[in-house]
Coordinates of C-alpha atoms and ligand atoms in Angstrom, one line a residue:
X1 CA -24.7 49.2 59.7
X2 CA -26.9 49.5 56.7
X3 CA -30.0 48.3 55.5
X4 CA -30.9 47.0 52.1
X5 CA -34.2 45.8 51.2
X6 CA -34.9 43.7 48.0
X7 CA -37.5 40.9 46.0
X8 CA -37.1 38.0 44.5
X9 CA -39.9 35.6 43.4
X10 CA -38.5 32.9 45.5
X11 CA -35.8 33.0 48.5
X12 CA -34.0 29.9 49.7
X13 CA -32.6 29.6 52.8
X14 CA -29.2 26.9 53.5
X15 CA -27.5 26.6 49.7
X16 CA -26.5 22.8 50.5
X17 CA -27.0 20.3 47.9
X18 CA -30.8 20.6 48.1
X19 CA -31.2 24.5 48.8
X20 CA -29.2 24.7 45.2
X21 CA -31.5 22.5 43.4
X22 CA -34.6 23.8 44.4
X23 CA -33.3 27.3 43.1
X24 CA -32.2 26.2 39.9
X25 CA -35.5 24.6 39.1
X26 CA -37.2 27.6 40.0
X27 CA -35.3 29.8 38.2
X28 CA -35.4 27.2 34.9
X29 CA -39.2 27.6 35.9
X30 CA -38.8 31.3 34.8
X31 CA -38.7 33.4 38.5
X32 CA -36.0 35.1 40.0
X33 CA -34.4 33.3 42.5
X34 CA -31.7 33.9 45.8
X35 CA -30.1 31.8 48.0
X36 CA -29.2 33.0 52.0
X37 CA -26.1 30.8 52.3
X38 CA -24.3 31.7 56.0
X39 CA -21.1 29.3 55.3
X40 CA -20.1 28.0 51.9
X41 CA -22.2 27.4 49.0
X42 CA -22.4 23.5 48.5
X43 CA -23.3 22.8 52.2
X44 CA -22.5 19.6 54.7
X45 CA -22.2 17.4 51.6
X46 CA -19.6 18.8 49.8
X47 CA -17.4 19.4 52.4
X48 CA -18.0 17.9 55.8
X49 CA -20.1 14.3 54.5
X50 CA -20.9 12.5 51.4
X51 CA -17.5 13.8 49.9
X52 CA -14.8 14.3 52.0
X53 CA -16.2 10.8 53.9
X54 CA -16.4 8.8 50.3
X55 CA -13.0 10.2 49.3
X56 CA -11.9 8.6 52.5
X57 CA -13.6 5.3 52.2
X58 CA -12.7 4.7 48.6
X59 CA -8.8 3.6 49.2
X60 CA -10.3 1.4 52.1
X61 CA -12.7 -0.4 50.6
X62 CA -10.6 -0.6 47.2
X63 CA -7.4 -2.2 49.7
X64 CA -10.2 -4.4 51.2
X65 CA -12.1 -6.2 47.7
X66 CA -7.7 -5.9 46.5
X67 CA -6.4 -7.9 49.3
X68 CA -9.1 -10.9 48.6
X69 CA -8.1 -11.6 44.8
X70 CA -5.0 -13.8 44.1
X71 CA -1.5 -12.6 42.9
X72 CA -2.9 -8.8 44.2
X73 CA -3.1 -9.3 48.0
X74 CA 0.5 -8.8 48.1
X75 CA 0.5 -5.5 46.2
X76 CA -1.8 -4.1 48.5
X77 CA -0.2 -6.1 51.7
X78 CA 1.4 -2.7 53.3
X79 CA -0.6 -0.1 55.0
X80 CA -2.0 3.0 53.2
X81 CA -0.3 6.3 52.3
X82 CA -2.1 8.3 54.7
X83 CA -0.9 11.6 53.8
X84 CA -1.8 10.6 50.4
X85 CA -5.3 9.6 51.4
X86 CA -6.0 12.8 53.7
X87 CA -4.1 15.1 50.7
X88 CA -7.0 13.4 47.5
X89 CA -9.9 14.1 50.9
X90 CA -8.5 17.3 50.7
X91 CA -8.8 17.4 47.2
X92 CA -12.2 15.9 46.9
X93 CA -13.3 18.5 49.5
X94 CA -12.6 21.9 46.9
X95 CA -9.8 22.8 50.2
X96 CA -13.2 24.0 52.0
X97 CA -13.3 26.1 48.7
X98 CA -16.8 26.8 47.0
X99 CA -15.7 29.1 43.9
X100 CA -16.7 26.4 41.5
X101 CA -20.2 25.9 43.1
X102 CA -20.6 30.0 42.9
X103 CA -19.7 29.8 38.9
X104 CA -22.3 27.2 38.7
X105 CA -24.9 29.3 40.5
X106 CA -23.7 32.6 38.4
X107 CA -24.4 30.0 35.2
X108 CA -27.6 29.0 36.2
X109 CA -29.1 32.9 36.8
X110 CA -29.7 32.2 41.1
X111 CA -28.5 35.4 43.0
X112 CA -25.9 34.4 46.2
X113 CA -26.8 36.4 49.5
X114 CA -23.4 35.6 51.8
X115 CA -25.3 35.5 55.4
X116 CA -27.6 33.9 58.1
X117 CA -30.9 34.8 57.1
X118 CA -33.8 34.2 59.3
X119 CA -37.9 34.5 58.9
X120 CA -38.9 37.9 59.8
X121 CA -42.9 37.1 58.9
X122 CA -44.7 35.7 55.8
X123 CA -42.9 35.5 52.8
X124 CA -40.1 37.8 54.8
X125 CA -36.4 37.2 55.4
X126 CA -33.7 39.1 57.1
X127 CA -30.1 38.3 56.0
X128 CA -27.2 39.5 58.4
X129 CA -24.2 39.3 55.9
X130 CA -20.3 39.0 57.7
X131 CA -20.2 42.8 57.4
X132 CA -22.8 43.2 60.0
X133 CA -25.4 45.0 57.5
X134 CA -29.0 43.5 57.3
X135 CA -30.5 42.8 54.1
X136 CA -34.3 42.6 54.0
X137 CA -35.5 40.1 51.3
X138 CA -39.3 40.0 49.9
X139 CA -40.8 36.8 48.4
X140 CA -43.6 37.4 45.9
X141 CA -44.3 33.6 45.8
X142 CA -42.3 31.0 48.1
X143 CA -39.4 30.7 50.6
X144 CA -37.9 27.6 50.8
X145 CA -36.3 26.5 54.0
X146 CA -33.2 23.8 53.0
X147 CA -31.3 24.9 56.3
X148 CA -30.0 20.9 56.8
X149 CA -29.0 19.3 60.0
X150 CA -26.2 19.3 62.6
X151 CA -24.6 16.6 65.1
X152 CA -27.3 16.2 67.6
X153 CA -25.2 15.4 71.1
X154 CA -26.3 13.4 74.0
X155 CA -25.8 15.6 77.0
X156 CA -22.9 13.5 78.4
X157 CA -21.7 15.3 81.8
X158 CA -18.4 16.5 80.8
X159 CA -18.9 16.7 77.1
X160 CA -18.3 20.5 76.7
X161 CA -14.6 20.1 78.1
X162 CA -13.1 17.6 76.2
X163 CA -13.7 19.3 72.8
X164 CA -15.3 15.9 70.9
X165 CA -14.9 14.7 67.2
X166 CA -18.4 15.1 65.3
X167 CA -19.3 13.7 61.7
X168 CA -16.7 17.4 60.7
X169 CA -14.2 16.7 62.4
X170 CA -14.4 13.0 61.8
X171 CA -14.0 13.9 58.0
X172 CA -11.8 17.0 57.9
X173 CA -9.4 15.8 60.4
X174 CA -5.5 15.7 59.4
X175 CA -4.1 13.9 61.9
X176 CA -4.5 10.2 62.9
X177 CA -5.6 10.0 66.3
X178 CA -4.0 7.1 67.9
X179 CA -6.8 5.7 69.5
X180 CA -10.8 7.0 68.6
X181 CA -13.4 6.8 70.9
X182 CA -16.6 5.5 68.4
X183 CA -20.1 6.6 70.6
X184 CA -23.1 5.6 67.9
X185 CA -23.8 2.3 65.7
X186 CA -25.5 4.0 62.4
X187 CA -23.8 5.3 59.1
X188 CA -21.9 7.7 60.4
X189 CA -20.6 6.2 63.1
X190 CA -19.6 2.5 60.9
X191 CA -17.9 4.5 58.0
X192 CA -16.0 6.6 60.7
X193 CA -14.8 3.7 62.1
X194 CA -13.9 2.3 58.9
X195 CA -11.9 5.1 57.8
X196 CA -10.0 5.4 60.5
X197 CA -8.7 2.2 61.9
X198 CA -7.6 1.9 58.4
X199 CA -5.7 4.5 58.7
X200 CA -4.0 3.7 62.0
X201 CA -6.1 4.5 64.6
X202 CA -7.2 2.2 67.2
X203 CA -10.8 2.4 67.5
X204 CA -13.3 2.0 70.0
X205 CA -16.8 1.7 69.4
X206 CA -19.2 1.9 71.9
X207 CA -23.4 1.5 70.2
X208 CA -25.8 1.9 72.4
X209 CA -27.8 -0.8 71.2
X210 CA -27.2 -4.9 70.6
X211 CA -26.1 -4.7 66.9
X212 CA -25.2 -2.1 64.3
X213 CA -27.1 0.0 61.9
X214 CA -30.4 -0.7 63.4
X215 CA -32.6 0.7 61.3
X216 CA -31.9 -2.0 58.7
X217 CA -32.3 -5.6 58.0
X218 CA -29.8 -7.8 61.1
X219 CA -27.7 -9.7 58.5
X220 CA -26.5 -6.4 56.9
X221 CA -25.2 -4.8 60.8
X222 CA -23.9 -8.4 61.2
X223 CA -21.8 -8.6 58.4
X224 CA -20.5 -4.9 59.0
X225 CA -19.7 -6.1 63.0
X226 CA -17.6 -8.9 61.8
X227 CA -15.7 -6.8 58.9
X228 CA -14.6 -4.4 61.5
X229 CA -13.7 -6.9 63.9
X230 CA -11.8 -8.4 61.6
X231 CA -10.1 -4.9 60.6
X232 CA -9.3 -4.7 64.3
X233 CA -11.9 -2.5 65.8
X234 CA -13.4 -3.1 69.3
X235 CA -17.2 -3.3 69.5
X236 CA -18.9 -2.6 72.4
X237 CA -22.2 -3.5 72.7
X238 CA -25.1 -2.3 75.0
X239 CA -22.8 0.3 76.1
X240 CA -22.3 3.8 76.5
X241 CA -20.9 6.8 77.9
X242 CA -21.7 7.9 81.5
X243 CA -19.3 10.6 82.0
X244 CA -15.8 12.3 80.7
X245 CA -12.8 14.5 80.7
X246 CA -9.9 15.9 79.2
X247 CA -6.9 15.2 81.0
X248 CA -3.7 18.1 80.5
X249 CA -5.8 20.6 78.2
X250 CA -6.4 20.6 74.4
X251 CA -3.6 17.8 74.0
X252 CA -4.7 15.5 76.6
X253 CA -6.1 12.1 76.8
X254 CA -10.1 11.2 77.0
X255 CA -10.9 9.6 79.9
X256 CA -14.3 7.8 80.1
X257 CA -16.6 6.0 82.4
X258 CA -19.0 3.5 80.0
X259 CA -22.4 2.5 81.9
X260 CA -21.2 -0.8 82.5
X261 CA -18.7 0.9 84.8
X262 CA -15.7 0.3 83.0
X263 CA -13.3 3.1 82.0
X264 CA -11.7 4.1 78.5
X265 CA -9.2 6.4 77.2
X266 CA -8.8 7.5 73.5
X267 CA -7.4 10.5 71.7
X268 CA -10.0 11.5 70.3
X269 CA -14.3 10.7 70.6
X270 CA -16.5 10.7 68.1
X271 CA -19.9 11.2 68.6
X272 CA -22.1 9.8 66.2
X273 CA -25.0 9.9 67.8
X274 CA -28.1 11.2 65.4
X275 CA -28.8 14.4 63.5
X276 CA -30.5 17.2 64.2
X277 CA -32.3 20.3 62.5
X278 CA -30.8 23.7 62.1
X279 CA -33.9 25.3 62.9
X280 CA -33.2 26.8 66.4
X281 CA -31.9 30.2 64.7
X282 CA -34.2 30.4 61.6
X283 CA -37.2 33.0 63.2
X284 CA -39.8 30.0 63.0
X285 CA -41.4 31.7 65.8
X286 CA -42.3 34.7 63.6
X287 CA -44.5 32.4 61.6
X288 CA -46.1 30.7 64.2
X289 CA -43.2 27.4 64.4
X290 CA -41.1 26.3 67.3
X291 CA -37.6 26.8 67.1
X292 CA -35.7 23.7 66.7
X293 CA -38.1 21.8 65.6
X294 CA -38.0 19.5 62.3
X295 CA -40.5 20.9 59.2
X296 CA -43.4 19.1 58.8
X297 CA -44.8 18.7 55.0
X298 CA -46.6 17.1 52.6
X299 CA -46.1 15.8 49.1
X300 CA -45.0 18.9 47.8
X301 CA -42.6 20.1 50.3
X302 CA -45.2 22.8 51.9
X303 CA -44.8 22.8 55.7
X304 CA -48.3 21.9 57.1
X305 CA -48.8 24.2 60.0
X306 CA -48.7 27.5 58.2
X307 CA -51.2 29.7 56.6
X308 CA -51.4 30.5 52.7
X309 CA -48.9 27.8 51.2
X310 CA -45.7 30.2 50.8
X311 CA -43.4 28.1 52.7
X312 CA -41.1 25.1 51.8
X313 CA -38.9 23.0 54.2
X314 CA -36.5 20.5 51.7
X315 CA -34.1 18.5 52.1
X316 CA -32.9 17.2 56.0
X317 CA -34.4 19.9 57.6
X318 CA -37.7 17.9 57.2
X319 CA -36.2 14.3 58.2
X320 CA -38.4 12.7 55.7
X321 CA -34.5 10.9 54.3
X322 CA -31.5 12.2 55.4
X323 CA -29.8 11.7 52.1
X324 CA -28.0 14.0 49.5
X325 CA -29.7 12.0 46.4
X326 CA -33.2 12.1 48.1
X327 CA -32.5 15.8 49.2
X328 CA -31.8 16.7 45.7
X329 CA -34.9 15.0 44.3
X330 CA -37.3 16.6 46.9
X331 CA -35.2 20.1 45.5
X332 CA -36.7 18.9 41.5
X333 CA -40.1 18.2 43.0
X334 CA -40.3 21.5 45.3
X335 CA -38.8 23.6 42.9
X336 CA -41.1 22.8 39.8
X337 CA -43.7 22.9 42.5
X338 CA -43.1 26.8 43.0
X339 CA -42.3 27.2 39.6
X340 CA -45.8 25.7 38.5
X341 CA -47.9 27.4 41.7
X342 CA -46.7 30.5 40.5
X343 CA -47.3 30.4 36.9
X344 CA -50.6 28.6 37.6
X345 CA -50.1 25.3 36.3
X346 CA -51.2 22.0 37.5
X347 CA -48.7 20.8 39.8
X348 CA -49.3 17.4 38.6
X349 CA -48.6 17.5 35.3
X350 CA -44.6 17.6 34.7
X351 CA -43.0 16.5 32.1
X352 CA -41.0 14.1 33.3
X353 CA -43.6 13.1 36.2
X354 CA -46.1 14.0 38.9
X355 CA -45.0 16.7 40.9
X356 CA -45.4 14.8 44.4
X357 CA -42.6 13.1 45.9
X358 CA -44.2 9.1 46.3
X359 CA -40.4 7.7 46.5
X360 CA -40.3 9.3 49.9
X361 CA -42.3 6.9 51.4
X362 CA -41.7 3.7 49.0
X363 CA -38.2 3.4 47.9
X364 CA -35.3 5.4 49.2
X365 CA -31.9 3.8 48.2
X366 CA -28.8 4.0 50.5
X367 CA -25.4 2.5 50.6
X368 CA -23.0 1.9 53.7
X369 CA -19.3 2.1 52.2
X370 CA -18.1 -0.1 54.6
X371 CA -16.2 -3.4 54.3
X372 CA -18.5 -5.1 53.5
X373 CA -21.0 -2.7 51.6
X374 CA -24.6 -2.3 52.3
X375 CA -27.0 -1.6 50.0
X376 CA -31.0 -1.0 50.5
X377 CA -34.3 0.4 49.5
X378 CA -37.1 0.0 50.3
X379 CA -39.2 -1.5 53.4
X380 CA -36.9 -4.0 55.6
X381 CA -38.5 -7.3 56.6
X382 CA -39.8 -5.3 60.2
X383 CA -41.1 -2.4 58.4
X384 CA -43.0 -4.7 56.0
X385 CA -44.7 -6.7 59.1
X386 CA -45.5 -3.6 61.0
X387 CA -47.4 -2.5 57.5
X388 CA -49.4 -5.3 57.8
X389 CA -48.6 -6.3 54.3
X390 CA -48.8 -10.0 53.4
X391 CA -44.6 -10.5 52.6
X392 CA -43.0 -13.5 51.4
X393 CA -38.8 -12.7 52.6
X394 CA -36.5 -14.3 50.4
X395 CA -33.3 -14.7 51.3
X396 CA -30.0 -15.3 49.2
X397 CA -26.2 -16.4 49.7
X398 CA -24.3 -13.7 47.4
X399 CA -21.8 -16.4 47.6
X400 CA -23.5 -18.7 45.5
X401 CA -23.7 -16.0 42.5
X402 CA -20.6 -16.2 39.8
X403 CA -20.0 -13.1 39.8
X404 CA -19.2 -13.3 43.5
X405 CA -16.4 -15.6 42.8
X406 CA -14.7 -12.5 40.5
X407 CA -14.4 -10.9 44.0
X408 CA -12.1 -13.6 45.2
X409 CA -12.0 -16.5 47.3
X410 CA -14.0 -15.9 50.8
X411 CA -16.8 -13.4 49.4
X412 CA -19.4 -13.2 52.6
X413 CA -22.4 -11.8 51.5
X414 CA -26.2 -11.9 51.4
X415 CA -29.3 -10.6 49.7
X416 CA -33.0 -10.3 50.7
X417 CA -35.6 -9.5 48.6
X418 CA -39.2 -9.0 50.5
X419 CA -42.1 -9.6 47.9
X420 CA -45.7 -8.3 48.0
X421 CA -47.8 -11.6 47.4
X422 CA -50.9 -10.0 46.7
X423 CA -49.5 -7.7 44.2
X424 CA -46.8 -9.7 43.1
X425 CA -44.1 -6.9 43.0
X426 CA -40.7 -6.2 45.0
X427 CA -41.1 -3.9 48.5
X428 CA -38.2 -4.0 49.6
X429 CA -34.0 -5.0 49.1
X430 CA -31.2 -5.5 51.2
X431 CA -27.6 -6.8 50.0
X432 CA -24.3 -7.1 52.2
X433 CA -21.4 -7.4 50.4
X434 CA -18.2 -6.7 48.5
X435 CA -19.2 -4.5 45.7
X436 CA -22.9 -4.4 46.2
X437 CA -23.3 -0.6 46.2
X438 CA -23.5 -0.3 42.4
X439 CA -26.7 -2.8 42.5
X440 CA -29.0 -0.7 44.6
X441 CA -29.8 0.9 41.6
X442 CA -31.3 -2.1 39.7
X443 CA -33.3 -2.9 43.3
X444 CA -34.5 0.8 43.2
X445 CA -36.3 0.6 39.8
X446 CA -37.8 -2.9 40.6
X447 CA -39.5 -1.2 43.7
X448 CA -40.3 2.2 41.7
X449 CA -41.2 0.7 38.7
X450 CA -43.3 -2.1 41.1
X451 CA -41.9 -4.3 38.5
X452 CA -44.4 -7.6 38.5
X453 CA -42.4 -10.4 39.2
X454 CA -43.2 -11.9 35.7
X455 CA -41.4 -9.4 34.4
X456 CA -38.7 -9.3 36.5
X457 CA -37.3 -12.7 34.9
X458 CA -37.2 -10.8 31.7
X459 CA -34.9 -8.8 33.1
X460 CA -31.6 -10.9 32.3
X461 CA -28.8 -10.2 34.4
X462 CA -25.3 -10.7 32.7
X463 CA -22.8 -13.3 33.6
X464 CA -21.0 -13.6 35.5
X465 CA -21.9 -10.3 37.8
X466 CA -22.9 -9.7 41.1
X467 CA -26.4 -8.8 39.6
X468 CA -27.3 -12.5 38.9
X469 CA -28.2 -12.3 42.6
X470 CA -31.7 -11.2 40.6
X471 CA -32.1 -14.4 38.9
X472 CA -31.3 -16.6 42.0
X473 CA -33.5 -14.9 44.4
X474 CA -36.5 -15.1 41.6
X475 CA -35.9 -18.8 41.9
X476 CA -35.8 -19.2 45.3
X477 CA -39.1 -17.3 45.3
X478 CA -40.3 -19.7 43.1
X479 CA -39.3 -22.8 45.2
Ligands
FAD501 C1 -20.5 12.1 57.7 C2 -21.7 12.1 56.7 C3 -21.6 11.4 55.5 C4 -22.7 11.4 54.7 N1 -22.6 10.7 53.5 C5 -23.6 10.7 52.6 C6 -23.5 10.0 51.4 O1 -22.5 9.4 51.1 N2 -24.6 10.1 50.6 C7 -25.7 10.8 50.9 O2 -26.6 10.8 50.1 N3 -25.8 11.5 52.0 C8 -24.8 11.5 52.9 N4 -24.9 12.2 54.1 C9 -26.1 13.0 54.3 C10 -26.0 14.4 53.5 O3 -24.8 15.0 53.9 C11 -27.2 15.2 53.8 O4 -28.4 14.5 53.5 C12 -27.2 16.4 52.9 O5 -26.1 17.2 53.1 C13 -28.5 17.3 53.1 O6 -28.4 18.4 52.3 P1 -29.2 19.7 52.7 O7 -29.0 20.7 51.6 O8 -30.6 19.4 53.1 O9 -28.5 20.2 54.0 P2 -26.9 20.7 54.2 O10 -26.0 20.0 53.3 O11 -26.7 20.5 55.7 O12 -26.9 22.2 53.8 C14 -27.6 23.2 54.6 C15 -27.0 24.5 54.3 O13 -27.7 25.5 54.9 C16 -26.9 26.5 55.5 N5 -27.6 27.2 56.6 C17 -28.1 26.6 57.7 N6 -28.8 27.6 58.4 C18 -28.7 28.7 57.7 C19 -29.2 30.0 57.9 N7 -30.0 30.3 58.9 N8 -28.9 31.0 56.9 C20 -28.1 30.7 55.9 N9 -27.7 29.4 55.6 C21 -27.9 28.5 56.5 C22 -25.7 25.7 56.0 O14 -24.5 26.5 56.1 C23 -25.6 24.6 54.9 O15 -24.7 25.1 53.8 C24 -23.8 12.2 55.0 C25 -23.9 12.9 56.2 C26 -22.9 12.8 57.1 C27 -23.0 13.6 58.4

C-alpha cells in the first residue's frame, strides 16, 4: 500500500453533474482544482437518472401525443420495439462508459482522483483509490462536498431477501419484467411506471398516500392517475407494503402482504420511496458532522455548522432541490464563490449576477415526463397559503388554447397560475398536459424576472401554441 500526499486549491468530492461544475468554475476562476470520484465521472444523472430514464420516456410519450392526431394513430397502433428502446437507453447512457466526461475534465484543466475520498479534518481528504493506496489531499481554500443521494428504503421486513428494483435498476434494467411491483407516488416512481407498462410490464403501484406526486398542485397527480389508468396500470391508493419474500431464489416470484391485508405477486418491486444522502461514509465526524446526515448551508453553498468557511455541500447532498439543472446552477454559484473568496473579491459582484443562489427558494422548475406531462415552478397554491401571502389562483382549461387542438382531438390538460396581489407579479405555475414540458421555461422567467403583470401582456404568445395558455390565464385574472 502506498501513500501519496498532494494540494490543490480546491478538492471536490462526488464528480456528478454538480461536483463537475463547481470544479470547472473554480478552475475558470484561476485555482487548481481535483475531483474524488469513487464510480464513474458524470454521476447518478448520466447513467442511472435524468438520462437513461428520459431516453426511456421519450418513445412513450412520443407513441402517446402520436396516437391522439388523425391519420397517425394507426402508424403508431402496434406496441414498441423494446429492444430498440432499451438498445438507444443504452446508448443515451455512454454503455455505463465515462471516457467522454474524462476528455471534458482533461479540456477544462480539473485533475481526476479515481477513489472514495473521505474528510480526514479541515480542509483534509483521504482518497482510497481501487488499488488499495491512500492518497492524502490538502485544500489551501475549499472542499466541496457534491457526494449526491441514494435510494432511501423503508425497512420493509423481508426486503433484504428479495433483491428489489431501485430508481438503477429501474433504469438500467434489460429485461421486461412481466409484472412490477410500484411502492412510491412521486417522480420516480410515476415515470417508472410509465416506462414500463409501456413496455410490457404489468404494473402495480402501491402510494402510500391518497393521490400522486404530492408535493404538487392535485390537478397535476390527477391527471397523471388517470393517464396511467388508462395505459393499464393499477393504482393502489392508501396502501403499502407490510411484509415480503422471494419465492425459488434469484428467479422467483415476489410475494407481498399490502397493509390492507391483501397479497401481491410481481416479478420485480420497485421501491421508489424517497432519496437519501451519501454522507454516512464521507468522515463528517472528523469535522464535527453526523454521518448521514443532509448538509446544511446558506446562500453560498457553505455548510453552517463548521468553523472557518472552507467547506461546501452542492448539489443533492444538501436537499435544497433534488434536480440536475438546479444542482448544476448551485455548482456556477459555489464555484465562483470559491473562486472569488480566494482571490478576495466580493462575492456579490459577478458578472452575470449576484453570487447567492435566490432561485432556490423562489423558482425551481421541474417536469414529470409522464403521459400527460407536468410542468412547475414556483410556490403551489398550499405552499402560497402557508406563506401567508395574499394569492389570487387562476385556473385554466389547456383545452381551450388553439394550440392544444394541434395535439389532437381529446387534449386533457390544465394550467394554474398563482398571482401575488400586492405585488402584482406571478409566484407560482403549474401545467398538466401533452407537450407542456417545453413551457416551464417561459413560467420560470415570469417568476425570476417577477415579471409585473402589466408586462406580462406584452409578452405575446404565438398562434396557435400551447403558450397562449399565457394570454388566457391573464384574462381570466382580469375577469
Ligand atoms: C430515476 C431518476 C431520474 C431523474 N431524472 C431527472 C431529470 O430528468 N432531471 C433532473 O433535473 N433531475 C433528475 N433526477 C435527479 C438527478 O439525478 C440529481 O438531482 C442529480 O444527479 C444530482 O447530482 P449530484 O451531482 O448532486 O449527485 P449525483 O449525480 O448523485 O453524483 C454524486 C457523485 O458522487 C460520487 N460519490 C459519492 N460519494 C463519494 C465519495 N465518498 N467519494 C467519491 N465519490 C463519491 C458518486 O459516485 C456520484 O458519481 C433524477 C433522479 C432519479 C433517481
Amino acid at each position: 500500500m502506498n501513500e501519496t500526499t498532494r494540494t490543490y486549491d480546491v478538492i471536490v468530492i462526488g464528480g456528478g453533474p454538480v461536483g463537475e461544475n463547481v470544479a470547472e468554475r473554480a478552475r475558470a476562476a484561476g485555482l487548481t482544482t481535483v475531483i474524488v470520484e469513487r464510480e464513474l465521472l458524470g454521476g447518478e444523472c448520466s447513467f442511472w437518472a435524468c438520462d437513461p430514464s428520459k431516453a426511456l420516456l421519450r418513445p412513450v410519450v412520443a407513441r402517446a401525443d402520436a396516437s391522439r392526431i388523425p391519420g397517425l394513430d394507426p402508424a403508431v397502433a402496434g406496441p414498441l420495439d423494446v429492444e430498440a428502446v432499451l438498445a438507444h437507453r443504452d446508448k443515451m447512457s455512454s454503455y455505463w462508459k465515462d471516457e467522454d466526461q474524462v476528455d471534458w475534465l482533461n479540456s477544462v484543466s480539473v485533475d481526476l482522483i479515481r477513489g472514495h475520498g473521505r474528510l480526514t479534518g479541515p480542509k483534509r481528504v483521504a482518497v482510497q483509490t481501487p488499488d488499495g493506496d491512500t492518497i492524502a489531499l490538502t485544500a489551501r481554500h475549499a472542499v466541496a462536498v457534491s457526494t449526491g443521494t441514494r435510494a432511501a428504503l423503508p425497512p420493509i421486513p423481508g426486503l433484504d431477501t428479495v433483491r428489489p428494483w431501485t430508481s438503477r435498476e429501474a433504469t438500467s434494467a434489460d429485461k421486461v419484467p412481466g409484472r412490477l411491483a410500484v411502492v412510491g407516488g412521486g417522480v420516480v416512481a410515476v415515470e417508472m411506471a410509465t416506462v414500463w407498462q409501456a413496455l410490457g410490464s404489468q404494473v402495480t403501484m402501491l402510494v402510500l398516500d391518497n393521490g400522486l406526486l404530492e408535493r404538487m398542485e392535485p390537478f397535476a397527480g390527477e391527471l397523471v392517475t388517470e393517464g396511467l389508468r388508462e395505459a393499464g396500470v393499477d393504482i393502489r391508493f392508501n396502501t403499502t407494503v407490510t411484509s415480503l419474500t422471494r419465492d425459488g431464489g434469484e428467479d422467483g416470484e415476489v410475494r407481498m402482504t399490502l397493509s390492507d391485508g391483501g397479497q401481491l405477486v410481481a416479478d420485480e418491486i420497485l421501491l421508489a420511496t424517497g432519496r437519501a444522502p451519501q454522507t454516512r461514509d464521507v468522515g463528517l465526524e472528523t469535522v464535527g458532522l453526523t454521518p448521514g446526515d443532509w448538509l446544511t448551508v446558506d446562500d453560498t453553498f457553505r455548510v453552517t455548522d463548521v468553523d472557518g468557511g472552507w467547506l461546501y455541500a452542492v448539489g443533492d447532498v444538501n436537499r435544497r432541490a433534488l434536480m440536475t439543472h438546479q444542482g448544476k446552477y448551485q455548482a456556477r454559484i459555489a464555484g465562483a464563490v470559491i473562486g472569488a473568496r480566494a482571490n478576495q473579491e466580493p462575492v456579490d459582484d459577478a458578472p452575470w449576477g449576484a453570487h447567492v443562489a435566490t432561485a432556490d427558494h423562489a423558482a425551481v422548475p421541474q417536469v414529470v415526463f409522464t403521459t400527460p406531462e407536468v410542468a412547475s415552478v414556483g410556490l403551489t397554491s398550499r405552499e402560497a397559503e402557508r406563506s401567508g401571502r395574499r394569492i389570487k389562483v387562476v385556473d385554466y382549461d389547456l383545452a381551450h388554447v388553439a394550440g392544444a387542438h394541434q395535439y389532437g382531438e381529446d387534449y386533457r390538460g390544465r394550467a394554474r397560475m398563482l398571482v401575488d396581489t400586492d405585488r402584482n407579479t406571478v409566484v407560482g405555475v403549474t401545467f398538466a398536459g401533452p407537450g407542456v414540458g417545453e413551457l416551464v421555461h417561459s413560467a420560470t422567467i415570469a417568476v425570476t424576472g417577477e415579471v409585473p403583470l402589466d408586462r406580462l401582456w406584452h409578452a405575446v404568445p404565438a398562434f396557435p401554441t400551447l403558450g397562449e395558455v399565457w394570454l388566457r390565464l391573464l384574462e381570466t385574472y382580469r375577469g
